[in-house]
mmCIF file of C-alpha atoms and ligand atoms in Angstrom:
data_model
loop_
_atom_site.group_PDB
_atom_site.id
_atom_site.type_symbol
_atom_site.label_atom_id
_atom_site.label_comp_id
_atom_site.label_asym_id
_atom_site.label_seq_id
_atom_site.Cartn_x
_atom_site.Cartn_y
_atom_site.Cartn_z
ATOM 1 C CA UNK R 228 0.334 -0.213 0.232
ATOM 2 C CA UNK R 229 1.337 3.383 -0.696
ATOM 3 C CA UNK R 230 2.134 5.400 2.137
ATOM 4 C CA UNK R 231 2.361 9.105 2.202
ATOM 5 C CA UNK R 232 3.659 10.890 5.683
ATOM 6 C CA UNK R 233 2.375 14.453 5.556
ATOM 7 C CA UNK R 234 2.852 14.912 9.439
ATOM 8 C CA UNK R 235 6.322 15.970 9.721
ATOM 9 C CA UNK R 236 5.323 18.400 12.229
ATOM 10 C CA UNK R 237 4.622 15.951 14.559
ATOM 11 C CA UNK R 238 7.477 13.935 14.112
ATOM 12 C CA UNK R 239 10.230 13.197 11.429
ATOM 13 C CA UNK R 240 12.241 9.919 11.115
ATOM 14 C CA UNK R 241 15.534 9.679 12.155
ATOM 15 C CA UNK R 242 18.040 10.416 9.459
ATOM 16 C CA UNK R 243 20.248 7.487 8.899
ATOM 17 C CA UNK R 244 23.316 9.616 8.985
ATOM 18 C CA UNK R 245 21.850 10.379 12.525
ATOM 19 C CA UNK R 246 21.889 6.698 13.418
ATOM 20 C CA UNK R 247 25.323 5.916 12.656
ATOM 21 C CA UNK R 248 26.695 8.981 14.502
ATOM 22 C CA UNK R 249 25.011 7.644 17.848
ATOM 23 C CA UNK R 250 25.364 4.088 16.930
ATOM 24 C CA UNK R 251 28.601 4.258 18.821
ATOM 25 C CA UNK R 252 27.939 6.002 21.917
ATOM 26 C CA UNK R 253 25.294 2.562 22.909
ATOM 27 C CA UNK R 254 28.075 0.345 23.340
ATOM 28 C CA UNK R 255 31.567 0.497 22.177
ATOM 29 C CA UNK R 256 32.045 4.311 23.741
ATOM 30 C CA UNK R 257 29.392 3.859 26.255
ATOM 31 C CA UNK R 258 31.084 5.851 28.829
ATOM 32 C CA UNK R 259 29.450 7.741 31.858
ATOM 33 C CA UNK R 260 29.997 11.329 30.985
ATOM 34 C CA UNK R 261 30.948 12.332 34.515
ATOM 35 C CA UNK R 262 33.736 9.894 35.493
ATOM 36 C CA UNK R 263 37.304 10.940 35.016
ATOM 37 C CA UNK R 264 38.791 7.628 33.429
ATOM 38 C CA UNK R 265 39.156 6.779 30.057
ATOM 39 C CA UNK R 266 35.772 5.884 29.262
ATOM 40 C CA UNK R 267 34.534 8.935 30.703
ATOM 41 C CA UNK R 268 36.308 11.146 29.059
ATOM 42 C CA UNK R 269 35.647 9.740 26.006
ATOM 43 C CA UNK R 270 31.970 10.512 26.758
ATOM 44 C CA UNK R 271 32.183 13.907 27.650
ATOM 45 C CA UNK R 272 34.205 14.880 24.900
ATOM 46 C CA UNK R 273 31.613 13.799 22.422
ATOM 47 C CA UNK R 274 28.678 15.431 24.795
ATOM 48 C CA UNK R 275 31.128 18.745 24.707
ATOM 49 C CA UNK R 276 31.635 18.523 20.374
ATOM 50 C CA UNK R 277 27.569 17.954 20.982
ATOM 51 C CA UNK R 278 26.975 21.023 22.932
ATOM 52 C CA UNK R 279 29.693 23.415 20.849
ATOM 53 C CA UNK R 280 27.768 21.915 17.315
ATOM 54 C CA UNK R 281 24.097 23.043 18.565
ATOM 55 C CA UNK R 282 25.029 26.211 20.172
ATOM 56 C CA UNK R 283 26.684 27.031 16.591
ATOM 57 C CA UNK R 284 23.822 26.469 14.764
ATOM 58 C CA UNK R 285 22.057 29.410 17.140
ATOM 59 C CA UNK R 286 24.673 31.604 17.610
ATOM 60 C CA UNK R 287 25.493 30.944 21.320
ATOM 61 C CA UNK R 288 28.048 29.807 23.959
ATOM 62 C CA UNK R 289 28.605 26.629 24.470
ATOM 63 C CA UNK R 290 28.044 27.070 28.201
ATOM 64 C CA UNK R 291 24.465 28.590 27.409
ATOM 65 C CA UNK R 292 23.063 25.387 26.259
ATOM 66 C CA UNK R 293 21.500 22.424 28.276
ATOM 67 C CA UNK R 294 20.941 19.154 27.247
ATOM 68 C CA UNK R 295 17.005 18.299 28.442
ATOM 69 C CA UNK R 296 14.876 15.469 27.620
ATOM 70 C CA UNK R 297 12.857 17.579 24.855
ATOM 71 C CA UNK R 298 10.710 20.313 24.012
ATOM 72 C CA UNK R 299 8.228 19.967 26.574
ATOM 73 C CA UNK R 300 11.118 19.268 29.431
ATOM 74 C CA UNK R 301 12.721 23.037 27.672
ATOM 75 C CA UNK R 302 9.298 24.709 28.260
ATOM 76 C CA UNK R 303 8.646 23.550 31.675
ATOM 77 C CA UNK R 304 12.297 24.146 32.481
ATOM 78 C CA UNK R 305 12.254 27.814 31.371
ATOM 79 C CA UNK R 306 9.077 28.619 32.806
ATOM 80 C CA UNK R 307 9.100 27.319 36.118
ATOM 81 C CA UNK R 308 12.632 27.816 36.704
ATOM 82 C CA UNK R 309 11.912 31.659 35.634
ATOM 83 C CA UNK R 310 9.085 31.773 37.702
ATOM 84 C CA UNK R 311 11.432 30.831 40.868
ATOM 85 C CA UNK R 312 13.883 33.201 40.404
ATOM 86 C CA UNK R 313 10.798 35.526 39.978
ATOM 87 C CA UNK R 314 9.843 35.827 43.222
ATOM 88 C CA UNK R 315 12.967 36.322 44.757
ATOM 89 C CA UNK R 316 12.437 39.530 43.211
ATOM 90 C CA UNK R 317 9.154 40.421 44.086
ATOM 91 C CA UNK R 318 7.690 39.518 40.739
ATOM 92 C CA UNK R 319 5.340 37.124 40.075
ATOM 93 C CA UNK R 320 3.392 38.200 36.643
ATOM 94 C CA UNK R 321 4.037 36.150 33.068
ATOM 95 C CA UNK R 322 3.079 36.936 29.987
ATOM 96 C CA UNK R 323 2.008 34.210 26.995
ATOM 97 C CA UNK R 324 -0.055 34.012 23.997
ATOM 98 C CA UNK R 325 -3.401 31.743 23.563
ATOM 99 C CA UNK R 326 -2.170 29.965 20.724
ATOM 100 C CA UNK R 327 0.925 28.339 22.403
ATOM 101 C CA UNK R 328 2.099 24.954 22.612
ATOM 102 C CA UNK R 329 0.125 22.857 25.693
ATOM 103 C CA UNK R 330 4.143 22.567 26.866
ATOM 104 C CA UNK R 331 3.594 26.015 27.618
ATOM 105 C CA UNK R 332 -0.056 26.560 28.779
ATOM 106 C CA UNK R 333 -0.170 23.818 30.918
ATOM 107 C CA UNK R 334 3.327 25.083 32.799
ATOM 108 C CA UNK R 335 1.399 28.512 33.032
ATOM 109 C CA UNK R 336 -2.090 26.756 34.384
ATOM 110 C CA UNK R 337 0.286 24.772 36.249
ATOM 111 C CA UNK R 338 2.044 28.218 38.045
ATOM 112 C CA UNK R 339 -1.122 29.949 38.538
ATOM 113 C CA UNK R 340 -2.104 27.292 41.049
ATOM 114 C CA UNK R 341 1.065 28.232 43.172
ATOM 115 C CA UNK R 342 0.397 31.959 43.153
ATOM 116 C CA UNK R 343 1.512 33.343 39.720
ATOM 117 C CA UNK R 344 -0.494 35.714 37.376
ATOM 118 C CA UNK R 345 -0.760 34.879 34.068
ATOM 119 C CA UNK R 346 -1.904 36.971 31.240
ATOM 120 C CA UNK R 347 -2.714 35.180 27.827
ATOM 121 C CA UNK R 348 -2.684 37.442 25.099
ATOM 122 C CA UNK R 349 -5.379 37.295 22.213
ATOM 123 C CA UNK R 350 -3.758 36.283 18.863
ATOM 124 C CA UNK R 351 -4.874 37.787 15.290
ATOM 125 C CA UNK R 352 -6.739 36.223 12.431
ATOM 126 C CA UNK R 353 -3.516 34.474 11.359
ATOM 127 C CA UNK R 354 -2.179 33.616 14.951
ATOM 128 C CA UNK R 355 0.172 35.875 15.701
ATOM 129 C CA UNK R 356 0.648 37.824 19.105
ATOM 130 C CA UNK R 357 1.230 41.315 18.412
ATOM 131 C CA UNK R 358 3.910 43.139 20.458
ATOM 132 C CA UNK R 359 1.746 46.753 20.955
ATOM 133 C CA UNK R 360 -0.610 43.835 23.008
ATOM 134 C CA UNK R 361 2.852 42.742 24.976
ATOM 135 C CA UNK R 362 4.252 46.027 25.646
ATOM 136 C CA UNK R 363 0.815 46.871 27.098
ATOM 137 C CA UNK R 364 0.038 44.009 29.262
ATOM 138 C CA UNK R 365 3.575 44.552 31.072
ATOM 139 C CA UNK R 366 2.905 46.285 34.569
ATOM 140 C CA UNK R 367 5.769 46.155 37.547
ATOM 141 C CA UNK R 368 5.044 42.474 38.740
ATOM 142 C CA UNK R 369 5.538 41.382 35.324
ATOM 143 C CA UNK R 370 8.891 39.206 35.241
ATOM 144 C CA UNK R 371 8.862 36.679 32.428
ATOM 145 C CA UNK R 372 7.547 36.840 28.872
ATOM 146 C CA UNK R 373 6.707 33.409 26.737
ATOM 147 C CA UNK R 374 6.303 33.502 22.759
ATOM 148 C CA UNK R 375 6.370 30.801 20.606
ATOM 149 C CA UNK R 376 9.059 31.410 17.359
ATOM 150 C CA UNK R 377 6.131 29.536 15.378
ATOM 151 C CA UNK R 378 3.361 28.349 15.848
ATOM 152 C CA UNK R 379 3.297 24.240 15.255
ATOM 153 C CA UNK R 380 -0.388 24.218 13.952
ATOM 154 C CA UNK R 381 -0.454 26.951 11.425
ATOM 155 C CA UNK R 382 3.384 27.736 10.991
ATOM 156 C CA UNK R 383 2.504 31.489 11.570
ATOM 157 C CA UNK R 384 5.736 32.887 12.452
ATOM 158 C CA UNK R 385 5.888 35.847 15.488
ATOM 159 C CA UNK R 386 7.884 38.996 15.868
ATOM 160 C CA UNK R 387 10.255 37.647 18.513
ATOM 161 C CA UNK R 388 12.785 40.055 17.853
ATOM 162 C CA UNK R 389 10.610 43.038 18.172
ATOM 163 C CA UNK R 390 8.644 41.576 21.295
ATOM 164 C CA UNK R 391 12.178 40.860 22.850
ATOM 165 C CA UNK R 392 13.021 44.056 22.689
ATOM 166 C CA UNK R 393 9.717 45.237 24.330
ATOM 167 C CA UNK R 394 10.737 43.008 27.187
ATOM 168 C CA UNK R 395 14.770 44.129 27.787
ATOM 169 C CA UNK R 396 13.504 47.933 27.875
ATOM 170 C CA UNK R 397 11.398 46.717 30.672
ATOM 171 C CA UNK R 398 13.487 44.064 32.120
ATOM 172 C CA UNK R 399 12.100 41.378 31.850
ATOM 173 C CA UNK R 400 12.924 38.043 30.902
ATOM 174 C CA UNK R 401 12.069 36.704 27.213
ATOM 175 C CA UNK R 402 11.467 33.373 26.296
ATOM 176 C CA UNK R 403 10.508 31.386 22.972
ATOM 177 C CA UNK R 404 9.646 28.111 22.055
ATOM 178 C CA UNK R 405 11.657 27.445 18.755
ATOM 179 C CA UNK R 406 10.647 23.557 18.662
ATOM 180 C CA UNK R 407 9.120 24.112 15.328
ATOM 181 C CA UNK R 408 11.557 26.884 13.553
ATOM 182 C CA UNK R 409 14.355 25.052 14.571
ATOM 183 C CA UNK R 410 15.701 23.576 11.327
ATOM 184 C CA UNK R 411 13.138 25.144 9.423
ATOM 185 C CA UNK R 412 14.200 28.728 9.197
ATOM 186 C CA UNK R 413 17.115 30.729 10.665
ATOM 187 C CA UNK R 414 17.373 30.852 14.359
ATOM 188 C CA UNK R 415 19.527 32.974 16.051
ATOM 189 C CA UNK R 416 19.572 33.774 19.970
ATOM 190 C CA UNK R 417 21.032 37.152 19.043
ATOM 191 C CA UNK R 418 18.841 37.801 16.368
ATOM 192 C CA UNK R 419 15.977 37.040 18.230
ATOM 193 C CA UNK R 420 17.030 39.066 21.128
ATOM 194 C CA UNK R 421 15.903 36.434 23.655
ATOM 195 C CA UNK R 422 17.287 35.002 27.125
ATOM 196 C CA UNK R 423 15.959 31.472 27.108
ATOM 197 C CA UNK R 424 14.964 29.184 23.956
ATOM 198 C CA UNK R 425 13.762 25.721 23.956
ATOM 199 C CA UNK R 426 14.700 23.083 21.212
ATOM 200 C CA UNK R 427 13.812 19.563 20.339
ATOM 201 C CA UNK R 428 15.888 17.202 18.395
ATOM 202 C CA UNK R 429 13.147 14.678 17.006
ATOM 203 C CA UNK R 430 11.341 17.653 14.583
ATOM 204 C CA UNK R 431 14.371 17.735 12.969
ATOM 205 C CA UNK R 432 15.215 14.218 12.253
ATOM 206 C CA UNK R 433 17.029 13.569 15.250
ATOM 207 C CA UNK R 434 15.787 10.669 17.855
ATOM 208 C CA UNK R 435 12.844 11.389 20.400
ATOM 209 C CA UNK R 436 13.643 12.150 24.006
ATOM 210 C CA UNK R 437 16.389 14.779 23.828
ATOM 211 C CA UNK R 438 16.026 18.810 23.465
ATOM 212 C CA UNK R 439 18.019 21.196 24.720
ATOM 213 C CA UNK R 440 17.351 24.922 26.363
ATOM 214 C CA UNK R 441 19.209 28.124 25.755
ATOM 215 C CA UNK R 442 19.825 29.968 28.847
ATOM 216 C CA UNK R 443 21.468 33.564 28.101
ATOM 217 C CA UNK R 444 24.944 33.921 30.264
ATOM 218 C CA UNK R 445 23.325 35.659 33.410
ATOM 219 C CA UNK R 446 20.177 34.957 33.173
ATOM 220 C CA UNK R 447 19.337 33.840 36.764
ATOM 221 C CA UNK R 448 17.089 30.875 36.594
ATOM 222 C CA UNK R 449 16.529 28.610 39.385
ATOM 223 C CA UNK R 450 17.908 24.609 38.876
ATOM 224 C CA UNK R 451 14.912 22.082 37.261
ATOM 225 C CA UNK R 452 15.814 18.640 38.171
ATOM 226 C CA UNK R 453 18.351 18.252 41.447
ATOM 227 C CA UNK R 454 20.589 15.593 41.927
ATOM 228 C CA UNK R 455 24.190 15.293 40.871
ATOM 229 C CA UNK R 456 25.949 17.866 39.613
ATOM 230 C CA UNK R 457 25.215 17.294 35.489
ATOM 231 C CA UNK R 458 24.677 20.346 33.183
ATOM 232 C CA UNK R 459 26.383 23.350 35.104
ATOM 233 C CA UNK R 460 24.161 21.497 37.908
ATOM 234 C CA UNK R 461 21.018 22.794 36.476
ATOM 235 C CA UNK R 462 19.513 19.653 35.223
ATOM 236 C CA UNK R 463 20.957 16.798 36.879
ATOM 237 C CA UNK R 464 20.848 13.194 36.208
ATOM 238 C CA UNK R 465 23.214 11.167 33.477
ATOM 239 C CA UNK R 466 23.774 12.278 30.506
ATOM 240 C CA UNK R 467 22.497 10.968 27.586
ATOM 241 C CA UNK R 468 25.594 11.042 25.692
ATOM 242 C CA UNK R 469 23.811 8.918 22.434
ATOM 243 C CA UNK R 470 21.070 11.372 21.752
ATOM 244 C CA UNK R 471 23.140 14.256 22.305
ATOM 245 C CA UNK R 472 24.995 13.469 19.661
ATOM 246 C CA UNK R 473 22.239 12.172 17.928
ATOM 247 C CA UNK R 474 20.793 15.904 18.165
ATOM 248 C CA UNK R 475 23.950 17.645 17.197
ATOM 249 C CA UNK R 476 24.386 15.583 14.099
ATOM 250 C CA UNK R 477 20.771 16.103 12.790
ATOM 251 C CA UNK R 478 21.317 19.548 13.701
ATOM 252 C CA UNK R 479 24.492 20.001 11.440
ATOM 253 C CA UNK R 480 22.358 17.818 8.870
ATOM 254 C CA UNK R 481 19.532 20.107 8.595
ATOM 255 C CA UNK R 482 21.391 23.614 8.929
ATOM 256 C CA UNK R 483 23.633 22.043 6.010
ATOM 257 C CA UNK R 484 20.319 21.600 3.428
ATOM 258 C CA UNK R 485 18.057 24.337 5.546
ATOM 259 C CA UNK R 486 18.135 27.029 1.885
ATOM 260 C CA UNK R 487 17.790 24.568 -0.652
ATOM 261 C CA UNK R 488 14.430 22.660 1.847
ATOM 262 C CA UNK R 489 12.856 26.329 3.121
ATOM 263 C CA UNK R 490 12.697 26.408 -1.403
ATOM 264 C CA UNK R 491 11.673 22.955 -2.370
ATOM 265 C CA UNK R 492 8.970 22.827 0.485
ATOM 266 C CA UNK R 493 7.463 26.150 0.152
ATOM 267 C CA UNK R 494 7.063 25.501 -3.455
ATOM 268 C CA UNK R 495 4.829 22.393 -2.191
ATOM 269 C CA UNK R 496 3.393 23.895 0.144
ATOM 270 C CA UNK R 497 2.268 26.450 -2.978
ATOM 271 C CA UNK R 498 1.030 23.636 -4.812
ATOM 272 C CA UNK R 499 -0.889 22.403 -2.604
ATOM 273 C CA UNK R 500 -2.275 25.472 -1.477
ATOM 274 C CA UNK R 501 -3.541 26.363 -5.241
ATOM 275 C CA UNK R 502 -4.552 22.556 -6.035
ATOM 276 C CA UNK R 503 -6.813 22.906 -2.860
ATOM 277 C CA UNK R 504 -8.172 25.946 -3.854
ATOM 278 C CA UNK R 505 -9.261 25.199 -7.440
ATOM 279 C CA UNK R 506 -10.670 21.632 -6.265
ATOM 280 C CA UNK R 507 -12.480 23.091 -2.957
ATOM 281 C CA UNK R 508 -14.168 26.723 -3.052
ATOM 282 C CA UNK R 509 -14.975 26.392 0.429
ATOM 283 C CA UNK R 510 -11.621 25.721 2.029
ATOM 284 C CA UNK R 511 -10.147 27.874 4.483
ATOM 285 C CA UNK R 512 -6.175 29.046 4.630
ATOM 286 C CA UNK R 513 -5.243 28.813 8.555
ATOM 287 C CA UNK R 514 -2.223 31.167 9.092
ATOM 288 C CA UNK R 515 -0.632 33.793 7.332
ATOM 289 C CA UNK R 516 0.574 32.749 4.004
ATOM 290 C CA UNK R 517 3.354 34.881 4.008
ATOM 291 C CA UNK R 518 5.053 34.976 7.221
ATOM 292 C CA UNK R 519 5.353 31.671 7.592
ATOM 293 C CA UNK R 520 7.333 28.002 8.238
ATOM 294 C CA UNK R 521 7.353 26.454 4.779
ATOM 295 C CA UNK R 522 6.308 23.199 5.348
ATOM 296 C CA UNK R 523 3.213 22.939 7.019
ATOM 297 C CA UNK R 524 -0.324 23.776 5.565
ATOM 298 C CA UNK R 525 -3.646 24.186 7.511
ATOM 299 C CA UNK R 526 -6.844 23.916 6.193
ATOM 300 C CA UNK R 527 -10.196 24.133 7.008
ATOM 301 C CA UNK R 528 -13.796 23.146 5.211
ATOM 302 C CA UNK R 529 -15.833 26.106 6.093
ATOM 303 C CA UNK R 530 -18.759 24.878 8.386
ATOM 304 C CA UNK R 531 -21.050 27.512 6.912
ATOM 305 C CA UNK R 532 -20.649 25.744 2.996
ATOM 306 C CA UNK R 533 -19.968 22.402 3.957
ATOM 307 C CA UNK R 534 -20.922 20.324 6.084
ATOM 308 C CA UNK R 535 -18.278 17.348 6.730
ATOM 309 C CA UNK R 536 -16.430 15.729 9.927
ATOM 310 C CA UNK R 537 -12.297 16.226 10.377
ATOM 311 C CA UNK R 538 -12.006 12.722 12.022
ATOM 312 C CA UNK R 539 -13.861 10.909 9.113
ATOM 313 C CA UNK R 540 -11.717 13.036 6.850
ATOM 314 C CA UNK R 541 -8.327 11.867 8.780
ATOM 315 C CA UNK R 542 -9.292 8.208 9.276
ATOM 316 C CA UNK R 543 -10.618 7.744 5.634
ATOM 317 C CA UNK R 544 -6.773 9.433 4.848
ATOM 318 C CA UNK R 545 -5.300 6.767 6.881
ATOM 319 C CA UNK R 546 -7.278 4.084 4.808
ATOM 320 C CA UNK R 547 -5.926 5.282 1.703
ATOM 321 C CA UNK R 548 -1.865 5.822 3.696
ATOM 322 C CA UNK R 549 -2.055 9.245 4.084
ATOM 323 C CA UNK R 550 -0.849 10.592 7.516
ATOM 324 C CA UNK R 551 -2.098 13.935 8.527
ATOM 325 C CA UNK R 552 -3.271 15.775 11.983
ATOM 326 C CA UNK R 553 -6.636 17.113 12.234
ATOM 327 C CA UNK R 554 -7.778 20.306 14.182
ATOM 328 C CA UNK R 555 -8.801 18.846 17.173
ATOM 329 C CA UNK R 556 -7.292 17.194 20.003
ATOM 330 C CA UNK R 557 -9.027 14.318 21.836
ATOM 331 C CA UNK R 558 -9.653 15.520 25.349
ATOM 332 C CA UNK R 559 -11.380 13.061 28.168
ATOM 333 C CA UNK R 560 -12.768 10.954 25.338
ATOM 334 C CA UNK R 561 -14.242 13.528 23.390
ATOM 335 C CA UNK R 562 -12.936 15.675 20.317
ATOM 336 C CA UNK R 563 -12.372 19.020 21.082
ATOM 337 C CA UNK R 564 -11.367 21.500 18.494
ATOM 338 C CA UNK R 565 -7.734 23.206 18.366
ATOM 339 C CA UNK R 566 -7.464 26.056 21.029
ATOM 340 C CA UNK R 567 -5.189 27.749 18.266
ATOM 341 C CA UNK R 568 -7.792 27.936 15.672
ATOM 342 C CA UNK R 569 -10.741 29.122 18.067
ATOM 343 C CA UNK R 570 -8.089 31.535 19.482
ATOM 344 C CA UNK R 571 -8.054 32.694 15.669
ATOM 345 C CA UNK R 572 -11.497 33.401 15.620
ATOM 346 C CA UNK R 573 -12.574 30.197 13.857
ATOM 347 C CA UNK R 574 -16.126 28.480 15.089
ATOM 348 C CA UNK R 575 -16.168 25.100 16.613
ATOM 349 C CA UNK R 576 -17.111 23.247 13.591
ATOM 350 C CA UNK R 577 -14.847 24.717 11.278
ATOM 351 C CA UNK R 578 -11.940 24.011 14.024
ATOM 352 C CA UNK R 579 -13.056 20.994 13.669
ATOM 353 C CA UNK R 580 -13.003 20.080 10.009
ATOM 354 C CA UNK R 581 -9.493 21.007 9.721
ATOM 355 C CA UNK R 582 -6.446 19.369 8.137
ATOM 356 C CA UNK R 583 -2.361 20.234 8.914
ATOM 357 C CA UNK R 584 -0.541 19.070 5.973
ATOM 358 C CA UNK R 585 3.346 18.998 6.942
ATOM 359 C CA UNK R 586 5.829 17.895 4.968
ATOM 360 C CA UNK R 587 9.371 16.804 5.146
ATOM 361 C CA UNK R 588 12.801 15.508 3.355
ATOM 362 C CA UNK R 589 10.781 12.678 2.243
ATOM 363 C CA UNK R 590 7.398 14.365 0.358
ATOM 364 C CA UNK R 591 7.748 14.555 -3.425
ATOM 365 C CA UNK R 592 5.464 16.314 -6.115
ATOM 366 C CA UNK R 593 3.936 13.370 -6.209
ATOM 367 C CA UNK R 594 2.691 12.822 -2.895
ATOM 368 C CA UNK R 595 0.810 16.165 -3.221
ATOM 369 C CA UNK R 596 -0.813 15.324 -6.416
ATOM 370 C CA UNK R 597 -1.638 11.762 -4.992
ATOM 371 C CA UNK R 598 -2.784 13.287 -1.566
ATOM 372 C CA UNK R 599 -5.091 15.918 -3.342
ATOM 373 C CA UNK R 600 -6.654 13.310 -5.673
ATOM 374 C CA UNK R 601 -7.417 11.066 -2.629
ATOM 375 C CA UNK R 602 -8.935 14.153 -0.707
ATOM 376 C CA UNK R 603 -11.101 14.860 -3.592
ATOM 377 C CA UNK R 604 -12.721 11.074 -3.668
ATOM 378 C CA UNK R 605 -13.173 11.776 0.276
ATOM 379 C CA UNK R 606 -14.662 15.165 0.540
ATOM 380 C CA UNK R 607 -17.188 14.159 -2.204
ATOM 381 C CA UNK R 608 -18.144 10.533 -0.560
ATOM 382 C CA UNK R 609 -18.577 12.682 3.073
ATOM 383 C CA UNK R 610 -19.209 16.245 2.060
ATOM 384 C CA UNK R 611 -22.807 17.964 2.656
ATOM 385 C CA UNK R 612 -22.374 21.186 0.557
ATOM 386 C CA UNK R 613 -24.772 23.312 2.111
ATOM 387 C CA UNK R 614 -24.492 26.281 0.194
HETATM 388 N N1 LIG Z 982 6.667 23.257 21.704
HETATM 389 C C1 LIG Z 982 5.904 22.501 20.133
HETATM 390 C C2 LIG Z 982 5.715 24.197 19.788
HETATM 391 C C3 LIG Z 982 5.707 21.727 19.807
HETATM 392 O O1 LIG Z 982 5.512 21.711 18.321
HETATM 393 C C4 LIG Z 982 5.825 20.694 20.105
HETATM 394 C C5 LIG Z 982 5.634 19.191 19.646
HETATM 395 O O2 LIG Z 982 5.029 18.609 19.337
HETATM 396 C C6 LIG Z 982 6.497 20.769 21.964
HETATM 397 C C7 LIG Z 982 6.931 22.027 22.414
HETATM 398 C C8 LIG Z 982 6.970 19.639 22.750
HETATM 399 O O3 LIG Z 982 8.123 19.277 22.303
HETATM 400 P P1 LIG Z 982 8.881 17.420 22.396
HETATM 401 O O4 LIG Z 982 7.791 16.452 21.932
HETATM 402 O O5 LIG Z 982 10.244 17.360 21.905
HETATM 403 O O6 LIG Z 982 8.475 17.329 24.074
#
């Protein structure tokens, strides 16, 4: 059966060169990076080199990279670590956006239960947070701003550099979740002006279970996991050397082909967009058409014009071998429309009739043609045209 994987935003296959780079560190070069003998020093050298490589991809210093278990942990570390430090400075207010990832929103919810006050800024029709809204929300008690670099559902890129400038003027720590943008568009911590930045390996053809938090030198942030002195005492636990090596190798590889991928995936996206527009007059495109990641195309079927169930769409696409994500998430057994699409102003029924296509290294022109053909058949069978 033909299989077309159009869900690279959820995760990516590990690049074979990444598997090869990691392999020796599972067995022959298995040492604990904290041991001082030969085996330990060998592991430490690989870890240091991986840290250097990763730092170089985002314009950071090696000592500013802290390995963690993934994007979720990087977000938790950034928010909880900064929040603990804020308390010591008599601050308790955090600013974030309504279209952030659950790793941010749930952490903010947790912090609210512990006395912090969180402002959830609205987003515009494209899912973008406004610099002016951030400026207006800052108060004397504000200690942290967290606004994602690019949205994982619709791909819209936020004006993080402008927001960071506003944060700096007010002496507020600036965090950005760059889990989806890293490796897809240039990410440079100085150009963005951020103090904290979250990264994850499995979105860039690296292994699952590893990510990193960038912490700008001099930014005070409380340690996250207590134990041994690993990761300069801020995130204890024996370092996962194979995965760190894999993360660094993946980062090297995606950055080598970044420009070419941006162009190729951008062209595939435009092809998909125009084919869909031609076939389905009532299709709505979610996210900024211009200032967005090159590999995500998020579309909804307008509920005022066609009745179609998003889950049925997804299920039928899967039956035909096509893997995509819908615009809803399963919460307590029922399908809830995406909080991002609702924040952008889509009604719940339209939000539920949504598909996110995300392309990657393996995607071909032919995959796009096949997908549009299959989707056309499915919509013809399942859709109830209203007007
Ligand atoms: N932040 C964003 C924007 C994401 O898209 C994701 C994963 O989808 C995460 C954080 C969580 O990353 P991880 O899966 O590495 O925990």
